[in-house]
Short mmCIF file of C-alpha atoms and ligand atoms in Angstrom, two decimals:
data_model
loop_
_atom_site.label_atom_id
_atom_site.label_comp_id
_atom_site.label_asym_id
_atom_site.label_seq_id
_atom_site.Cartn_x
_atom_site.Cartn_y
_atom_site.Cartn_z
CA UNK A 143 11.27 -50.26 11.50
CA UNK A 144 12.54 -53.03 9.34
CA UNK A 145 13.91 -52.77 5.82
CA UNK A 146 14.11 -56.21 4.25
CA UNK A 147 14.22 -57.66 7.77
CA UNK A 148 16.92 -55.32 9.17
CA UNK A 149 16.00 -52.74 11.84
CA UNK A 150 16.69 -49.13 10.84
CA UNK A 151 16.06 -45.64 12.07
CA UNK A 152 15.83 -42.78 9.57
CA UNK A 153 18.86 -41.00 11.06
CA UNK A 154 21.54 -42.07 13.54
CA UNK A 155 25.02 -41.27 14.83
CA UNK A 156 27.58 -43.20 12.79
CA UNK A 157 29.83 -45.77 14.43
CA UNK A 158 32.89 -43.49 13.89
CA UNK A 159 31.16 -41.18 16.47
CA UNK A 160 32.05 -38.10 14.43
CA UNK A 161 29.46 -38.22 11.63
CA UNK A 162 25.80 -38.91 11.09
CA UNK A 163 24.12 -41.38 8.78
CA UNK A 164 20.64 -41.21 7.27
CA UNK A 165 18.52 -43.02 4.74
CA UNK A 166 18.69 -41.10 1.45
CA UNK A 167 14.99 -40.57 0.73
CA UNK A 168 15.63 -39.13 -2.72
CA UNK A 169 16.65 -42.62 -3.91
CA UNK A 170 13.58 -44.49 -2.67
CA UNK A 171 11.70 -46.56 -3.65
CA UNK A 172 14.12 -47.77 -6.31
CA UNK A 173 17.31 -47.86 -4.29
CA UNK A 174 17.98 -48.13 -0.56
CA UNK A 175 21.00 -45.95 0.16
CA UNK A 176 22.55 -44.62 3.34
CA UNK A 177 24.24 -41.23 3.20
CA UNK A 178 26.95 -39.97 5.55
CA UNK A 179 26.84 -36.35 6.78
CA UNK A 180 30.01 -34.83 8.21
CA UNK A 181 29.36 -31.09 8.57
CA UNK A 182 26.59 -28.57 9.17
CA UNK A 183 26.73 -27.61 5.50
CA UNK A 184 26.10 -31.24 4.50
CA UNK A 185 23.25 -31.51 7.01
CA UNK A 186 21.68 -28.26 5.77
CA UNK A 187 21.94 -29.48 2.15
CA UNK A 188 20.40 -32.83 3.06
CA UNK A 189 17.43 -31.07 4.67
CA UNK A 190 17.02 -28.58 1.83
CA UNK A 191 17.24 -31.20 -0.93
CA UNK A 192 14.96 -33.54 1.05
CA UNK A 193 17.46 -36.37 1.45
CA UNK A 194 15.86 -36.22 4.90
CA UNK A 195 12.38 -34.73 5.20
CA UNK A 196 9.26 -34.82 7.34
CA UNK A 197 8.87 -32.41 10.24
CA UNK A 198 10.11 -34.59 13.15
CA UNK A 199 13.03 -35.98 11.13
CA UNK A 200 14.10 -32.52 10.03
CA UNK A 201 14.24 -31.51 13.72
CA UNK A 202 16.19 -34.59 14.79
CA UNK A 203 18.68 -34.28 11.91
CA UNK A 204 19.22 -30.59 12.65
CA UNK A 205 19.98 -31.50 16.28
CA UNK A 206 22.66 -33.87 15.00
CA UNK A 207 23.87 -31.02 12.79
CA UNK A 208 24.41 -28.91 15.93
CA UNK A 209 26.35 -31.81 17.44
CA UNK A 210 28.55 -32.02 14.33
CA UNK A 211 29.16 -28.28 14.57
CA UNK A 212 30.16 -28.50 18.26
CA UNK A 213 32.37 -31.50 17.52
CA UNK A 214 34.28 -29.43 14.94
CA UNK A 215 34.41 -26.15 16.88
CA UNK A 216 32.60 -25.53 20.18
CA UNK A 217 32.90 -21.71 20.00
CA UNK A 218 30.03 -19.26 20.52
CA UNK A 219 30.38 -18.06 16.94
CA UNK A 220 30.04 -21.59 15.62
CA UNK A 221 27.06 -22.29 17.88
CA UNK A 222 25.14 -19.31 16.53
CA UNK A 223 26.23 -19.89 12.94
CA UNK A 224 25.17 -23.55 13.01
CA UNK A 225 21.78 -22.52 14.41
CA UNK A 226 21.30 -19.92 11.65
CA UNK A 227 22.51 -22.05 8.74
CA UNK A 228 20.34 -25.01 9.71
CA UNK A 229 17.29 -22.84 10.44
CA UNK A 230 17.46 -21.40 6.93
CA UNK A 231 17.29 -24.87 5.33
CA UNK A 232 13.48 -25.11 5.30
CA UNK A 233 10.95 -22.61 6.68
CA UNK A 234 7.66 -24.40 7.34
CA UNK A 235 8.13 -27.34 9.73
CA UNK A 236 8.33 -25.81 13.20
CA UNK A 237 10.25 -28.83 14.52
CA UNK A 238 13.38 -27.38 12.93
CA UNK A 239 13.28 -24.23 15.05
CA UNK A 240 12.11 -26.20 18.08
CA UNK A 241 15.12 -28.55 17.94
CA UNK A 242 17.66 -25.82 17.15
CA UNK A 243 16.42 -23.51 19.91
CA UNK A 244 16.49 -26.39 22.38
CA UNK A 245 20.07 -27.28 21.43
CA UNK A 246 21.29 -23.67 21.59
CA UNK A 247 19.59 -22.98 24.94
CA UNK A 248 21.24 -26.04 26.44
CA UNK A 249 24.70 -25.51 24.95
CA UNK A 250 25.17 -21.74 25.22
CA UNK A 251 25.70 -21.59 29.03
CA UNK A 252 28.14 -24.55 29.02
CA UNK A 253 31.95 -24.32 28.98
CA UNK A 254 33.26 -25.02 25.48
CA UNK A 255 34.90 -28.24 26.65
CA UNK A 256 31.50 -29.74 27.54
CA UNK A 257 29.60 -28.71 24.42
CA UNK A 258 30.40 -31.52 22.02
CA UNK A 259 29.53 -34.44 24.33
CA UNK A 260 26.41 -32.65 25.58
CA UNK A 261 25.27 -31.88 22.04
CA UNK A 262 25.60 -35.51 20.94
CA UNK A 263 23.75 -36.63 24.06
CA UNK A 264 20.94 -34.13 23.53
CA UNK A 265 20.54 -35.03 19.85
CA UNK A 266 20.22 -38.69 20.87
CA UNK A 267 17.68 -37.66 23.52
CA UNK A 268 15.59 -35.81 20.92
CA UNK A 269 15.61 -38.98 18.79
CA UNK A 270 14.55 -41.18 21.71
CA UNK A 271 11.79 -38.74 22.63
CA UNK A 272 10.56 -38.68 19.04
CA UNK A 273 10.27 -42.46 19.04
CA UNK A 274 8.38 -42.47 22.35
CA UNK A 275 6.01 -39.73 21.14
CA UNK A 276 5.25 -41.58 17.91
CA UNK A 277 4.70 -44.88 19.70
CA UNK A 278 2.17 -43.14 21.98
CA UNK A 279 0.43 -41.49 19.00
CA UNK A 280 0.27 -44.96 17.46
CA UNK A 281 -1.31 -46.40 20.57
CA UNK A 282 -4.03 -43.74 20.84
CA UNK A 283 -4.73 -43.69 17.12
CA UNK A 284 -4.89 -47.47 16.82
CA UNK A 285 -7.81 -47.50 19.28
CA UNK A 286 -9.67 -45.12 16.99
CA UNK A 287 -9.08 -47.41 14.02
CA UNK A 288 -10.10 -50.44 16.06
CA UNK A 289 -13.37 -48.71 17.00
CA UNK A 290 -14.11 -48.06 13.32
CA UNK A 291 -13.46 -51.73 12.58
CA UNK A 292 -15.72 -52.90 15.39
CA UNK A 293 -18.47 -50.62 14.06
CA UNK A 294 -18.29 -51.76 10.43
CA UNK A 295 -16.84 -55.28 10.89
CA UNK A 296 -14.93 -55.16 7.61
CA UNK A 297 -11.66 -53.71 6.36
CA UNK A 298 -11.05 -50.12 7.46
CA UNK A 299 -10.14 -47.87 4.51
CA UNK A 300 -7.83 -45.01 5.43
CA UNK A 301 -6.66 -42.24 3.11
CA UNK A 302 -3.35 -40.52 3.83
CA UNK A 303 -1.46 -37.72 2.12
CA UNK A 304 2.31 -37.32 1.70
CA UNK A 305 4.49 -39.40 4.00
CA UNK A 306 3.99 -39.14 7.73
CA UNK A 307 5.46 -42.56 8.30
CA UNK A 308 8.63 -43.72 9.95
CA UNK A 309 10.71 -42.15 7.19
CA UNK A 310 9.35 -38.73 8.24
CA UNK A 311 10.37 -39.33 11.85
CA UNK A 312 13.16 -41.18 13.62
CA UNK A 313 10.93 -44.26 13.87
CA UNK A 314 7.24 -45.37 13.79
CA UNK A 315 5.90 -42.25 12.05
CA UNK A 316 3.02 -40.08 13.17
CA UNK A 317 0.00 -40.64 10.88
CA UNK A 318 1.19 -44.13 9.95
CA UNK A 319 1.98 -45.22 13.52
CA UNK A 320 -1.72 -45.87 14.36
CA UNK A 321 -2.02 -47.85 11.14
CA UNK A 322 1.02 -50.01 11.95
CA UNK A 323 -0.12 -50.66 15.51
CA UNK A 324 -3.73 -51.43 14.55
CA UNK A 325 -2.54 -53.69 11.73
CA UNK A 326 -0.14 -55.50 14.08
CA UNK A 327 -3.08 -55.91 16.48
CA UNK A 328 -5.11 -57.75 13.86
CA UNK A 329 -7.33 -54.96 12.44
CA UNK A 330 -7.84 -55.42 8.67
CA UNK A 331 -6.70 -52.17 7.02
CA UNK A 332 -6.42 -50.88 3.50
CA UNK A 333 -4.69 -47.55 2.81
CA UNK A 334 -5.34 -45.15 -0.07
CA UNK A 335 -1.97 -43.52 -0.69
CA UNK A 336 -2.08 -40.10 -2.39
CA UNK A 337 0.84 -39.86 -4.78
CA UNK A 338 1.62 -36.32 -3.49
CA UNK A 339 2.91 -34.46 -6.51
CA UNK A 340 5.32 -32.91 -7.15
CA UNK A 341 7.82 -34.93 -5.10
CA UNK A 342 5.69 -38.04 -4.78
CA UNK A 343 6.34 -38.75 -1.12
CA UNK A 344 3.17 -40.85 -1.07
CA UNK A 345 3.93 -42.90 -4.16
CA UNK A 346 7.63 -43.28 -3.41
CA UNK A 347 7.83 -43.38 0.39
CA UNK A 348 4.47 -44.22 1.98
CA UNK A 349 3.78 -47.00 -0.52
CA UNK A 350 7.28 -48.39 0.06
CA UNK A 351 6.91 -48.26 3.84
CA UNK A 352 3.48 -49.89 3.83
CA UNK A 353 4.82 -52.56 1.49
CA UNK A 354 7.75 -53.26 3.85
CA UNK A 355 5.25 -53.69 6.69
CA UNK A 356 2.80 -55.78 4.65
CA UNK A 357 -0.14 -53.32 4.87
CA UNK A 358 -2.54 -53.55 1.94
CA UNK A 359 -2.64 -50.30 -0.07
CA UNK A 360 -3.25 -48.63 -3.43
CA UNK A 361 -1.55 -45.51 -4.74
CA UNK A 362 -4.02 -43.02 -6.21
CA UNK A 363 -3.52 -39.72 -8.02
CA UNK A 364 -3.92 -36.71 -5.78
CA UNK A 365 -7.23 -35.73 -7.31
CA UNK A 366 -8.91 -39.14 -6.72
CA UNK A 367 -9.62 -38.59 -3.02
CA UNK A 368 -12.94 -36.79 -3.43
CA UNK A 369 -14.26 -39.47 -5.75
CA UNK A 370 -13.27 -42.25 -3.35
CA UNK A 371 -14.99 -40.46 -0.48
CA UNK A 372 -18.23 -39.93 -2.46
CA UNK A 373 -18.29 -43.66 -3.21
CA UNK A 374 -18.03 -44.63 0.46
CA UNK A 375 -14.52 -46.02 -0.02
CA UNK A 376 -12.86 -43.99 2.75
CA UNK A 377 -13.65 -44.46 6.46
CA UNK A 378 -11.01 -42.14 7.83
CA UNK A 379 -8.51 -39.56 6.60
CA UNK A 380 -5.31 -39.54 8.62
CA UNK A 381 -2.50 -37.08 7.91
CA UNK A 382 0.55 -35.56 9.57
CA UNK A 383 1.41 -31.92 10.15
CA UNK A 384 4.41 -29.65 9.77
CA UNK A 385 3.05 -26.99 12.07
CA UNK A 386 -0.22 -26.68 13.98
CA UNK A 387 -1.27 -23.39 15.52
CA UNK A 388 -2.78 -22.70 18.96
CA UNK A 389 -6.28 -22.65 17.53
CA UNK A 390 -5.74 -25.88 15.59
CA UNK A 391 -5.03 -24.72 12.03
CA UNK A 392 -2.96 -27.42 10.36
CA UNK A 393 -0.14 -26.74 7.94
CA UNK A 394 0.81 -29.86 6.02
CA UNK A 395 1.93 -30.96 2.57
CA UNK A 396 0.12 -29.08 -0.19
CA UNK A 397 -3.11 -30.86 -1.10
CA UNK A 398 -4.07 -31.67 2.48
CA UNK A 399 -6.62 -28.83 2.52
CA UNK A 400 -8.47 -30.26 -0.49
CA UNK A 401 -8.72 -33.64 1.22
CA UNK A 402 -10.11 -31.97 4.34
CA UNK A 403 -12.74 -30.14 2.27
CA UNK A 404 -13.80 -33.36 0.58
CA UNK A 405 -13.87 -35.24 3.89
CA UNK A 406 -16.01 -32.51 5.42
CA UNK A 407 -18.44 -32.57 2.49
CA UNK A 408 -18.79 -36.33 2.82
CA UNK A 409 -19.00 -36.54 6.62
CA UNK A 410 -15.75 -38.50 6.90
CA UNK A 411 -13.58 -38.07 10.01
CA UNK A 412 -10.39 -36.12 9.28
CA UNK A 413 -7.73 -36.67 11.94
CA UNK A 414 -4.27 -35.16 12.24
CA UNK A 415 -1.43 -36.95 14.03
CA UNK A 416 0.23 -34.20 16.04
CA UNK A 417 3.42 -34.65 18.08
CA UNK A 418 3.96 -32.02 20.80
CA UNK A 419 7.06 -30.48 19.13
CA UNK A 420 4.94 -29.71 16.02
CA UNK A 421 2.49 -27.57 18.00
CA UNK A 422 3.35 -23.90 17.58
CA UNK A 423 1.30 -22.34 20.37
CA UNK A 424 2.80 -18.92 19.55
CA UNK A 425 0.96 -18.88 16.21
CA UNK A 426 -2.80 -18.59 16.00
CA UNK A 427 -3.97 -17.96 12.45
CA UNK A 428 -2.35 -20.55 10.20
CA UNK A 429 -2.91 -18.55 7.02
CA UNK A 430 -1.33 -15.43 8.46
CA UNK A 431 1.37 -16.81 10.74
CA UNK A 432 2.92 -19.81 8.97
CA UNK A 433 5.58 -19.30 6.29
CA UNK A 434 4.80 -21.51 3.29
CA UNK A 435 7.88 -22.85 1.55
CA UNK A 436 7.93 -22.15 -2.18
CA UNK A 437 10.20 -24.71 -3.83
CA UNK A 438 11.80 -24.75 -7.25
CA UNK A 439 9.35 -24.97 -10.15
CA UNK A 440 11.58 -27.65 -11.66
CA UNK A 441 10.03 -30.11 -9.18
CA UNK A 442 6.69 -29.59 -10.94
CA UNK A 443 8.12 -29.57 -14.46
CA UNK A 444 10.05 -32.82 -14.11
CA UNK A 445 9.52 -36.33 -12.83
CA UNK A 446 12.13 -38.87 -11.76
CA UNK A 447 11.55 -42.57 -12.10
CA UNK A 448 12.85 -45.94 -13.20
CA UNK A 449 12.48 -47.24 -16.74
CA UNK A 450 11.47 -50.85 -17.41
CA UNK A 451 15.15 -51.45 -18.18
CA UNK A 452 16.06 -50.37 -14.63
CA UNK A 453 17.59 -47.01 -15.46
CA UNK A 454 16.75 -44.06 -13.17
CA UNK A 455 15.91 -41.07 -15.35
CA UNK A 456 14.35 -37.64 -15.10
CA UNK A 457 11.80 -36.56 -17.70
CA UNK A 458 10.03 -33.26 -18.42
CA UNK A 459 6.23 -33.28 -18.19
CA UNK A 460 5.59 -29.56 -18.77
CA UNK A 461 6.37 -27.48 -21.90
CA UNK A 462 9.80 -25.91 -21.51
CA UNK A 463 8.29 -22.46 -22.00
CA UNK A 464 5.67 -22.80 -19.20
CA UNK A 465 6.76 -21.49 -15.83
CA UNK A 466 5.74 -23.54 -12.78
CA UNK A 467 4.76 -22.42 -9.30
CA UNK A 468 5.48 -24.81 -6.44
CA UNK A 469 4.05 -24.04 -2.98
CA UNK A 470 5.04 -27.02 -0.81
CA UNK A 471 2.42 -26.72 1.95
CA UNK A 472 -1.10 -25.51 2.59
CA UNK A 473 -3.19 -24.70 5.66
CA UNK A 474 -6.29 -26.61 6.69
CA UNK A 475 -8.43 -24.48 9.02
CA UNK A 476 -9.28 -26.07 12.38
CA UNK A 477 -12.99 -26.15 11.49
CA UNK A 478 -12.24 -28.92 8.95
CA UNK A 479 -10.27 -31.05 11.40
CA UNK A 480 -12.17 -33.64 13.45
CA UNK A 481 -9.43 -34.10 16.01
CA UNK A 482 -5.75 -34.39 16.88
CA UNK A 483 -4.08 -37.64 17.80
CA UNK A 484 -1.23 -36.65 20.10
CA UNK A 485 1.13 -38.52 22.40
CA UNK A 486 -1.04 -37.32 25.29
CA UNK A 487 -4.33 -38.55 23.87
CA UNK A 488 -6.91 -37.44 21.33
CA UNK A 489 -8.54 -34.01 21.45
CA UNK A 490 -10.99 -31.96 19.43
CA UNK A 491 -9.46 -29.43 17.02
CA UNK A 492 -9.43 -26.06 18.68
CA UNK A 493 -7.71 -24.11 21.37
CA UNK A 494 -9.60 -25.76 24.25
CA UNK A 495 -8.62 -29.27 23.23
CA UNK A 496 -4.97 -28.37 22.62
CA UNK A 497 -4.61 -26.27 25.76
CA UNK A 498 -6.15 -29.10 27.76
CA UNK A 499 -3.42 -31.48 26.58
CA UNK A 500 -0.48 -29.03 26.56
CA UNK A 501 -1.25 -26.48 29.33
CA UNK A 502 2.46 -25.66 29.77
CA UNK A 503 2.60 -24.12 26.28
CA UNK A 504 -0.03 -21.55 27.23
CA UNK A 505 1.73 -20.36 30.39
O1 LIG B 141 8.08 -31.70 2.33
P1 LIG B 141 8.06 -32.82 3.32
O2 LIG B 141 8.15 -34.17 2.69
O3 LIG B 141 9.09 -32.61 4.41
O4 LIG B 141 6.64 -32.72 3.99
C1 LIG B 141 6.26 -33.68 4.93
C2 LIG B 141 4.87 -33.54 5.38
O5 LIG B 141 4.13 -32.68 4.95
C3 LIG B 141 4.43 -34.47 6.47
O6 LIG B 141 3.07 -34.76 6.37
C4 LIG B 141 4.69 -33.80 7.83
O7 LIG B 141 6.01 -33.38 7.90
C5 LIG B 141 4.40 -34.69 8.95
S1 LIG B 141 5.61 -35.93 9.05
C6 LIG B 141 5.40 -36.88 10.43
#
């Protein structure tokens, strides 16, 4: 994707070949900064503090973290330690475990001398695969958007929550990929961007991305979605996922469930963009089986932003004496999901649809 005309990925191997660079998402939308990561500890911190975030990007960055670890010390101890340290960075997005397990399974049987080069190669492969998956999701999803346009013959209004755009992946995004491809193909689109408190990934990241691409949008407060749907101002809800279970329960950024309830009540299609590595076929019941990350209450109590004078400041919005509780994700039951847009096509939400597209995960 392009930032002010220059092509970027969200994470990449640096030209010195011994470090990794990534877009620092904590600085957006006010500043575009690239951060350099040189060790597993720095990678783990970047994931935990959400310098990099979004399920597919967390997985890809962790794979690079394993490569950094093998570059520094290709021993068995280091291999296991890197896996454990990175896995502990964030609990909910299954892509983290998926990428780390894949790296460890590949590297463990190799002689130490081959581990570093192989790890870098595999991390690059994971990135390339992520891009191909997202492009395919974009292709399938854009047909859905085009159909809606052909039916109504006016601008298609899409509501999205959090950021499942190219910043949340290596490139293209998942939920935003269909929007970009349909828009590029001439479909008139307007996007309602949920601000996504407390960290404002919608307001800060999705709005910025859509602006870079020239897609018309408005940022709305998180609680406006139901009202917009009742007024006929939403044709489609399109979100990403951090982990989807075998039966199609969707864990995504907190607030997604409320949008699914409102969409269901108003008969509006609610689609989830689901890349294969985010499908956790070993889990069934999303409420029981998925660990929900509880983040620091300070993220609720405080807001960061830019003053009219251009200064970046943090302000308190909650009384100092009030404790805050900050669950980062929620689970939308499969019954509220119209369908999944995957790299292998679109399917109904439920075990039959998912097993039909990913039979190998049920073997
Ligand atoms: O806490 P975050 O910003 O990592 O959460 C991100 C989301 O919930 C996204 O919707 C999800 O990871 C899908 S990203 C393609």
